[in-house]
mmCIF file of C-alpha atoms in Angstrom:
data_model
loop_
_atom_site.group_PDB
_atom_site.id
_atom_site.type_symbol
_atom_site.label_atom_id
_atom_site.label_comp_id
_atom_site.label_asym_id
_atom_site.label_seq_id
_atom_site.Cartn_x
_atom_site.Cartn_y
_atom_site.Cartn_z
ATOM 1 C CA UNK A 1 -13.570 8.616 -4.337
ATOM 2 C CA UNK A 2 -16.580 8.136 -2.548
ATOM 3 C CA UNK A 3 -19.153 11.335 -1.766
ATOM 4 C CA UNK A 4 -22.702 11.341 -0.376
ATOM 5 C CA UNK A 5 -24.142 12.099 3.171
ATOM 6 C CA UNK A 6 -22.988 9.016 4.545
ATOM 7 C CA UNK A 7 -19.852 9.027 3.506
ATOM 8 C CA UNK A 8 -16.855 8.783 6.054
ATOM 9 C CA UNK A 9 -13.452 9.931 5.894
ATOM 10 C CA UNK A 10 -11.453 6.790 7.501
ATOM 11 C CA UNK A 11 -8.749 7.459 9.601
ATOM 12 C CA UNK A 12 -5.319 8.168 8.455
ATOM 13 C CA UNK A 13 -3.278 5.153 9.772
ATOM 14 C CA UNK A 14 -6.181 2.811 8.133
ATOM 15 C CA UNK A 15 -5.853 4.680 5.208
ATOM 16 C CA UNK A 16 -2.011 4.536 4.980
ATOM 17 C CA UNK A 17 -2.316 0.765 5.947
ATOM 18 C CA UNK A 18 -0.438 0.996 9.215
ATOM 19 C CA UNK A 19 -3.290 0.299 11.646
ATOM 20 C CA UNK A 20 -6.186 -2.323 12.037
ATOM 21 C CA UNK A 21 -8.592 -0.152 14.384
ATOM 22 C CA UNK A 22 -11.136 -3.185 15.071
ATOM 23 C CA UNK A 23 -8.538 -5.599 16.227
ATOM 24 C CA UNK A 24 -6.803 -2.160 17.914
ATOM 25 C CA UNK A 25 -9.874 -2.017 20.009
ATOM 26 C CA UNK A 26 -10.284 -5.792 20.981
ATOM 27 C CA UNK A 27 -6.645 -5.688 22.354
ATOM 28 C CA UNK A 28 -7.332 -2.345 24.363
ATOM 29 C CA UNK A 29 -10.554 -3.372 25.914
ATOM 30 C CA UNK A 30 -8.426 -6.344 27.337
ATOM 31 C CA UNK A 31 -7.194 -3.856 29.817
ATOM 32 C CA UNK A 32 -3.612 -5.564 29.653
ATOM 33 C CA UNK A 33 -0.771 -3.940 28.557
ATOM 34 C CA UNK A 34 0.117 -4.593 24.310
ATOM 35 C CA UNK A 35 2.547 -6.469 23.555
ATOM 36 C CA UNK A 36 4.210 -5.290 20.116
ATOM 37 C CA UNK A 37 6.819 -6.945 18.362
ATOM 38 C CA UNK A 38 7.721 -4.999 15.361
ATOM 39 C CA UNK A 39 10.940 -6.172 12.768
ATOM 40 C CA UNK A 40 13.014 -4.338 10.028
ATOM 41 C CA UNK A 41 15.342 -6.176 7.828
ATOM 42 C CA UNK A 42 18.131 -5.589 10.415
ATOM 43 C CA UNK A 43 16.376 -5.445 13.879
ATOM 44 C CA UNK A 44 13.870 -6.065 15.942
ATOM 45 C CA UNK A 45 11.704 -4.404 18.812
ATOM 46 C CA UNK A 46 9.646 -5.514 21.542
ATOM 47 C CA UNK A 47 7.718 -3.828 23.785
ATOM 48 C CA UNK A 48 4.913 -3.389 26.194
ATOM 49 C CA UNK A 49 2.465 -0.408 25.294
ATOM 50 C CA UNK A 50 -0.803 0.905 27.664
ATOM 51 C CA UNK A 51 -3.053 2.898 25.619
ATOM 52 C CA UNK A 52 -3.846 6.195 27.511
ATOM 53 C CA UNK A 53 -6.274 9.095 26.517
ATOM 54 C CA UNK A 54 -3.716 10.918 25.082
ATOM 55 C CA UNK A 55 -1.802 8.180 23.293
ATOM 56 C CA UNK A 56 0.202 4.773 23.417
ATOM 57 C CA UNK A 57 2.619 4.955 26.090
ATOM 58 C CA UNK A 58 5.775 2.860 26.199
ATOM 59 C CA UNK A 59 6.536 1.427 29.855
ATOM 60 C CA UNK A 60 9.134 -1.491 28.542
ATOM 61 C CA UNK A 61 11.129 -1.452 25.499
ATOM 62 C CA UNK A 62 13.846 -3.899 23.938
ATOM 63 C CA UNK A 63 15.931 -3.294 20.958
ATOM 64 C CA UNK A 64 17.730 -5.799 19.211
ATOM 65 C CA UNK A 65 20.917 -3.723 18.839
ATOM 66 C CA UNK A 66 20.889 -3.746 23.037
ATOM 67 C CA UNK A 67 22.268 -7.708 22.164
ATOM 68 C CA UNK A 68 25.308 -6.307 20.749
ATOM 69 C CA UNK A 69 26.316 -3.384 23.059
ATOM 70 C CA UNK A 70 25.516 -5.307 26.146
ATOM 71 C CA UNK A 71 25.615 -9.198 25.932
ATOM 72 C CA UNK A 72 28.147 -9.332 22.696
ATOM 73 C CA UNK A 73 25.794 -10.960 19.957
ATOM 74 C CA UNK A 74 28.080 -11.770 17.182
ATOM 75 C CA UNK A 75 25.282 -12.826 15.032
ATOM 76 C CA UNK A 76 22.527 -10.457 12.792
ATOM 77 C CA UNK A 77 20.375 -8.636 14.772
ATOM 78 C CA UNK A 78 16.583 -9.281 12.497
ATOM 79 C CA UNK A 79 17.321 -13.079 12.699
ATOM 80 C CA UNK A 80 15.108 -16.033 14.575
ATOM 81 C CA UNK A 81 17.995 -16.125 17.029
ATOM 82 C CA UNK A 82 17.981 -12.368 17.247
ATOM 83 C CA UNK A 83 14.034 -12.011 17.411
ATOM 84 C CA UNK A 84 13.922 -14.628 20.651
ATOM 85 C CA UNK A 85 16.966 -13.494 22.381
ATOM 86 C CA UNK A 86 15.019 -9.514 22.549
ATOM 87 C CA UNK A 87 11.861 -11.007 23.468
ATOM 88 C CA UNK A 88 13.816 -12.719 26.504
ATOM 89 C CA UNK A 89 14.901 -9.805 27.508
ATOM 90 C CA UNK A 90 11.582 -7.683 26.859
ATOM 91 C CA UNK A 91 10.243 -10.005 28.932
ATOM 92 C CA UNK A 92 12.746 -9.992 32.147
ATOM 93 C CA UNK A 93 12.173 -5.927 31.677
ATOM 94 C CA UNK A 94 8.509 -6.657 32.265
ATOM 95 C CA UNK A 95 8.909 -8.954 34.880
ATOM 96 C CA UNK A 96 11.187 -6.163 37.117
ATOM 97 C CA UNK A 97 8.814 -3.371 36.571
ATOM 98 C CA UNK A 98 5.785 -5.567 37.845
ATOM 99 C CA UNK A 99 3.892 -7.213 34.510
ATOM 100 C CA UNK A 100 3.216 -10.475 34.474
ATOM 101 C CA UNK A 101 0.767 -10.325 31.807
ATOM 102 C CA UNK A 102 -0.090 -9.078 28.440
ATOM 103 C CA UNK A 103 -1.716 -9.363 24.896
ATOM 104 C CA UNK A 104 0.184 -10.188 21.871
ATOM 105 C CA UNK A 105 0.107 -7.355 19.006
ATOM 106 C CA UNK A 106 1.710 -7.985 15.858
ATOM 107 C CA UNK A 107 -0.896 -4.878 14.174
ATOM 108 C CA UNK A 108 -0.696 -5.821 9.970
ATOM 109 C CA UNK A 109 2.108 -8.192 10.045
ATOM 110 C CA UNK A 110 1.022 -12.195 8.928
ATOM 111 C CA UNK A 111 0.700 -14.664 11.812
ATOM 112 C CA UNK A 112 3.236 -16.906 9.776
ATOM 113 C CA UNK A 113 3.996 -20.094 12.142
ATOM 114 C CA UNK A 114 7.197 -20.051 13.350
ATOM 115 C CA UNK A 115 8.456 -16.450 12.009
ATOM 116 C CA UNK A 116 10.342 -13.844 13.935
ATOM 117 C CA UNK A 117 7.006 -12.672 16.011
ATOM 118 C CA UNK A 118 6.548 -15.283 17.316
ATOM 119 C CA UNK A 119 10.068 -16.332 18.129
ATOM 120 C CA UNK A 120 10.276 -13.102 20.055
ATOM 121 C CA UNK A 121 6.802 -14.350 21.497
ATOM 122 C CA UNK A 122 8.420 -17.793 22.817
ATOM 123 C CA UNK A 123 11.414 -15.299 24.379
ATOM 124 C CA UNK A 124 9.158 -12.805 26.191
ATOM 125 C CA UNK A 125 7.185 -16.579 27.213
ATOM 126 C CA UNK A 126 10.441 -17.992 28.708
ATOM 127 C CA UNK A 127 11.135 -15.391 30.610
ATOM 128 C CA UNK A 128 7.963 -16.361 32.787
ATOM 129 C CA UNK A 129 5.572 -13.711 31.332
ATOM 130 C CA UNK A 130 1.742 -14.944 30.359
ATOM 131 C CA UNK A 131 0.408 -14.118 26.971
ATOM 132 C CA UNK A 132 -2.307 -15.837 25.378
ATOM 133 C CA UNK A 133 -0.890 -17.616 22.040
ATOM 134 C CA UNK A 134 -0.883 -20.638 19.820
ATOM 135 C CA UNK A 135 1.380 -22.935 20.661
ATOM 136 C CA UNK A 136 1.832 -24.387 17.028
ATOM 137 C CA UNK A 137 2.493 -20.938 15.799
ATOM 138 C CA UNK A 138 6.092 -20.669 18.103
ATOM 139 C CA UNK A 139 9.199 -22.271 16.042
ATOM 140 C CA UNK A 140 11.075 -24.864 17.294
ATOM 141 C CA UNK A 141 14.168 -25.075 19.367
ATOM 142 C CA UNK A 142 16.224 -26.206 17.192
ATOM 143 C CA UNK A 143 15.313 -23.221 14.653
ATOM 144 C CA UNK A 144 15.702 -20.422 17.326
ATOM 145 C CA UNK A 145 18.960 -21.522 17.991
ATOM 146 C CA UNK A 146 20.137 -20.954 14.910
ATOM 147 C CA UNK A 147 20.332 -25.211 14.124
ATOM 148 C CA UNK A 148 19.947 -24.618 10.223
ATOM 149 C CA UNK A 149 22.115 -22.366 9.677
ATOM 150 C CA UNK A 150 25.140 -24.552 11.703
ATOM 151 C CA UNK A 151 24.055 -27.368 9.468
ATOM 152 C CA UNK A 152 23.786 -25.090 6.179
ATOM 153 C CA UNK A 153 27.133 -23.163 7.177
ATOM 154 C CA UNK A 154 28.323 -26.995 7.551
ATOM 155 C CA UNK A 155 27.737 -28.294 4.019
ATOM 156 C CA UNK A 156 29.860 -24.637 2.559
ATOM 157 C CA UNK A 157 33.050 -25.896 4.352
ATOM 158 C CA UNK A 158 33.682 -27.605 0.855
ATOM 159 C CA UNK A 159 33.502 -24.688 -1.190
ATOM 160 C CA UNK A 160 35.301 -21.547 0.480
ATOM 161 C CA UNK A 161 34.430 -19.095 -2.104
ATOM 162 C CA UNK A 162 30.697 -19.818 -1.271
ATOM 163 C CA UNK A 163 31.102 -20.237 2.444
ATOM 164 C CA UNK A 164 32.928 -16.750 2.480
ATOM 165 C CA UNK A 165 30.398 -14.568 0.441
ATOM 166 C CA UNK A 166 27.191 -16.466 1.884
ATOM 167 C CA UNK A 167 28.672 -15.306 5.446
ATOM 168 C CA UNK A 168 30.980 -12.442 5.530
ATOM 169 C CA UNK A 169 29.210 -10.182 7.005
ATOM 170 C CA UNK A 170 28.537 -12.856 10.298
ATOM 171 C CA UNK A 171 32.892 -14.137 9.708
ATOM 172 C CA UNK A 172 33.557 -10.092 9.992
ATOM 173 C CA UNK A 173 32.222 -9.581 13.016
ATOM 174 C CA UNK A 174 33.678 -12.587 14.533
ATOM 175 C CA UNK A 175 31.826 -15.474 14.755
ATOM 176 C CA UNK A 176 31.466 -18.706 12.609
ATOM 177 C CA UNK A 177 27.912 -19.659 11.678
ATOM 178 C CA UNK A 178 28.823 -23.181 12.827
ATOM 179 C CA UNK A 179 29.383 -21.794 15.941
ATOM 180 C CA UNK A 180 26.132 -20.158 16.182
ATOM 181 C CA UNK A 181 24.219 -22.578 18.193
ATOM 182 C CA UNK A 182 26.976 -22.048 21.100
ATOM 183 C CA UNK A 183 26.979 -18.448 20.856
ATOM 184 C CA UNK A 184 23.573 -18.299 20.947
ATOM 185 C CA UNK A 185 23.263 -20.010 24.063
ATOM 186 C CA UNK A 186 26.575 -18.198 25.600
ATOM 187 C CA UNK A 187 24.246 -14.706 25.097
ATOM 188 C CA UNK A 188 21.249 -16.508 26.371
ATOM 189 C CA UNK A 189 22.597 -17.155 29.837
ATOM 190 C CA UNK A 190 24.562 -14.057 30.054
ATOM 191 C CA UNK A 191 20.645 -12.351 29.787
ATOM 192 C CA UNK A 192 19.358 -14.782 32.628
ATOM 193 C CA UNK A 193 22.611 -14.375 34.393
ATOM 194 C CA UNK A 194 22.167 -10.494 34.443
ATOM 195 C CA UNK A 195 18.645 -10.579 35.758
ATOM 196 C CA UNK A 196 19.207 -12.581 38.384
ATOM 197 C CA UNK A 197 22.082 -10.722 40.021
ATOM 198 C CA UNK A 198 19.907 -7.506 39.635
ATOM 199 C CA UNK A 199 17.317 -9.272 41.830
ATOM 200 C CA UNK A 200 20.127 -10.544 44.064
ATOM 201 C CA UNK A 201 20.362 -7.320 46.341
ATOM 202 C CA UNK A 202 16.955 -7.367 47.335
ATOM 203 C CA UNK A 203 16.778 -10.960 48.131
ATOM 204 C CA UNK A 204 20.199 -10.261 50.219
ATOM 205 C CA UNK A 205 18.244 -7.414 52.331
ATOM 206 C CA UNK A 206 15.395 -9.003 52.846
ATOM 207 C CA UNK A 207 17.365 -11.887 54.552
ATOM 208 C CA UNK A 208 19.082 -9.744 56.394
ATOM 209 C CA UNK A 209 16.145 -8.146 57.841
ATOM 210 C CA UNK A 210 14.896 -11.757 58.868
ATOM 211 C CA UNK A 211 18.429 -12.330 60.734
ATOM 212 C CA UNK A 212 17.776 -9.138 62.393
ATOM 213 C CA UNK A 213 13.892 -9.761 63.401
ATOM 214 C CA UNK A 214 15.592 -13.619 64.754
ATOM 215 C CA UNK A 215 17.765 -11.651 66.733
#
């Protein structure tokens, strides 16, 4: 280990490897709120974060197990599909509470084109918030909606042994992988769907205040 007079301690999280204080600082001097996207084998989280004196502070979250309980996502929950489908709704979150904007923060993780960040990133982008990104980084369509799979899942109909242990888990929750791309759209609307008809009541008063104002 290093000693001397000008030696410095570094801070714990840089030591540990969980935090890149330099790029840290760039993304707090923004003055926009962070957007992280973090991922586990089996889930995925996404969510605005204002750093405050006394610490990051959370003011939207989305967790890819809220795809299950509330929208009934058949499918794995760390997936592409998965990863796009909670950055959607991160983003409609963010959009009701008032941000329009932030700045993408992915801390240690790779910026691997077309990987889970940012196909969360193209969700949270679709769902009309801005975020400063590279375009040729976001995976395509066809791979967010699950497309290789369906056409893997597709060539296994032949051999049922192999089709059944590639995707049991997926067959024993009740959906067939070739019938991911329409699920995954089914889910997708049902988000939209949901955030519009919370938005619906206000846009019902405020006509009725017009109508009485007219009268």
């Amino acid at each position: 280990m290093a000693t001397g007079p000008n030696y410095r301690v570094s801070f714990r999280r840089r030591r540990k490897g969980k935090s890149d204080y330099q790029l840290r600082k760039a993304l707090v001097v923004s003055g926009l709120p962070r957007l992280v996207i973090r991922g586990s084998l089996k889930n995925i989280v996404a969510q605005l974060v204002k750093a405050e004196i006394d610490g990051d502070k959370v003011i939207v979250s989305a967790h890819s197990g809220e795809l299950t309980k509330k929208y009934g996502w058949q499918g794995g929950c760390g997936n592409l599909s998965a990863a796009y489908l909670t950055g959607l709704l991160c983003g409609y979150k963010a959009i009701g509470q008032g941000f329009k904007e932030t700045v993408l923060d992915i801390g240690l993780q790779y910026p691997s084109k077309g990987s889970r960040v940012f196909a969360a990133l193209k969700g949270v982008l679709d769902a009309g918030v801005t975020v400063s990104h590279d375009r040729d980084k976001l995976p395509s369509k066809e791979r967010i909606e699950g497309q290789h799979v369906v056409e893997y899942a597709k060539q296994l109909l032949s051999n049922q042994d192999a089709y059944q242990k590639r995707f049991s888990e997926q067959l024993s929750r009740g959906l067939r992988p070739e019938e991911l791309g329409n699920h995954f759209a089914h889910v997708r609307e049902k988000i939209v769907s949901s955030f519009k008809m919370a938005e619906l009541p206000t846009s019902v008063e405020k006509e009725s205040e017009k109508t009485e104002e007219e009268i």
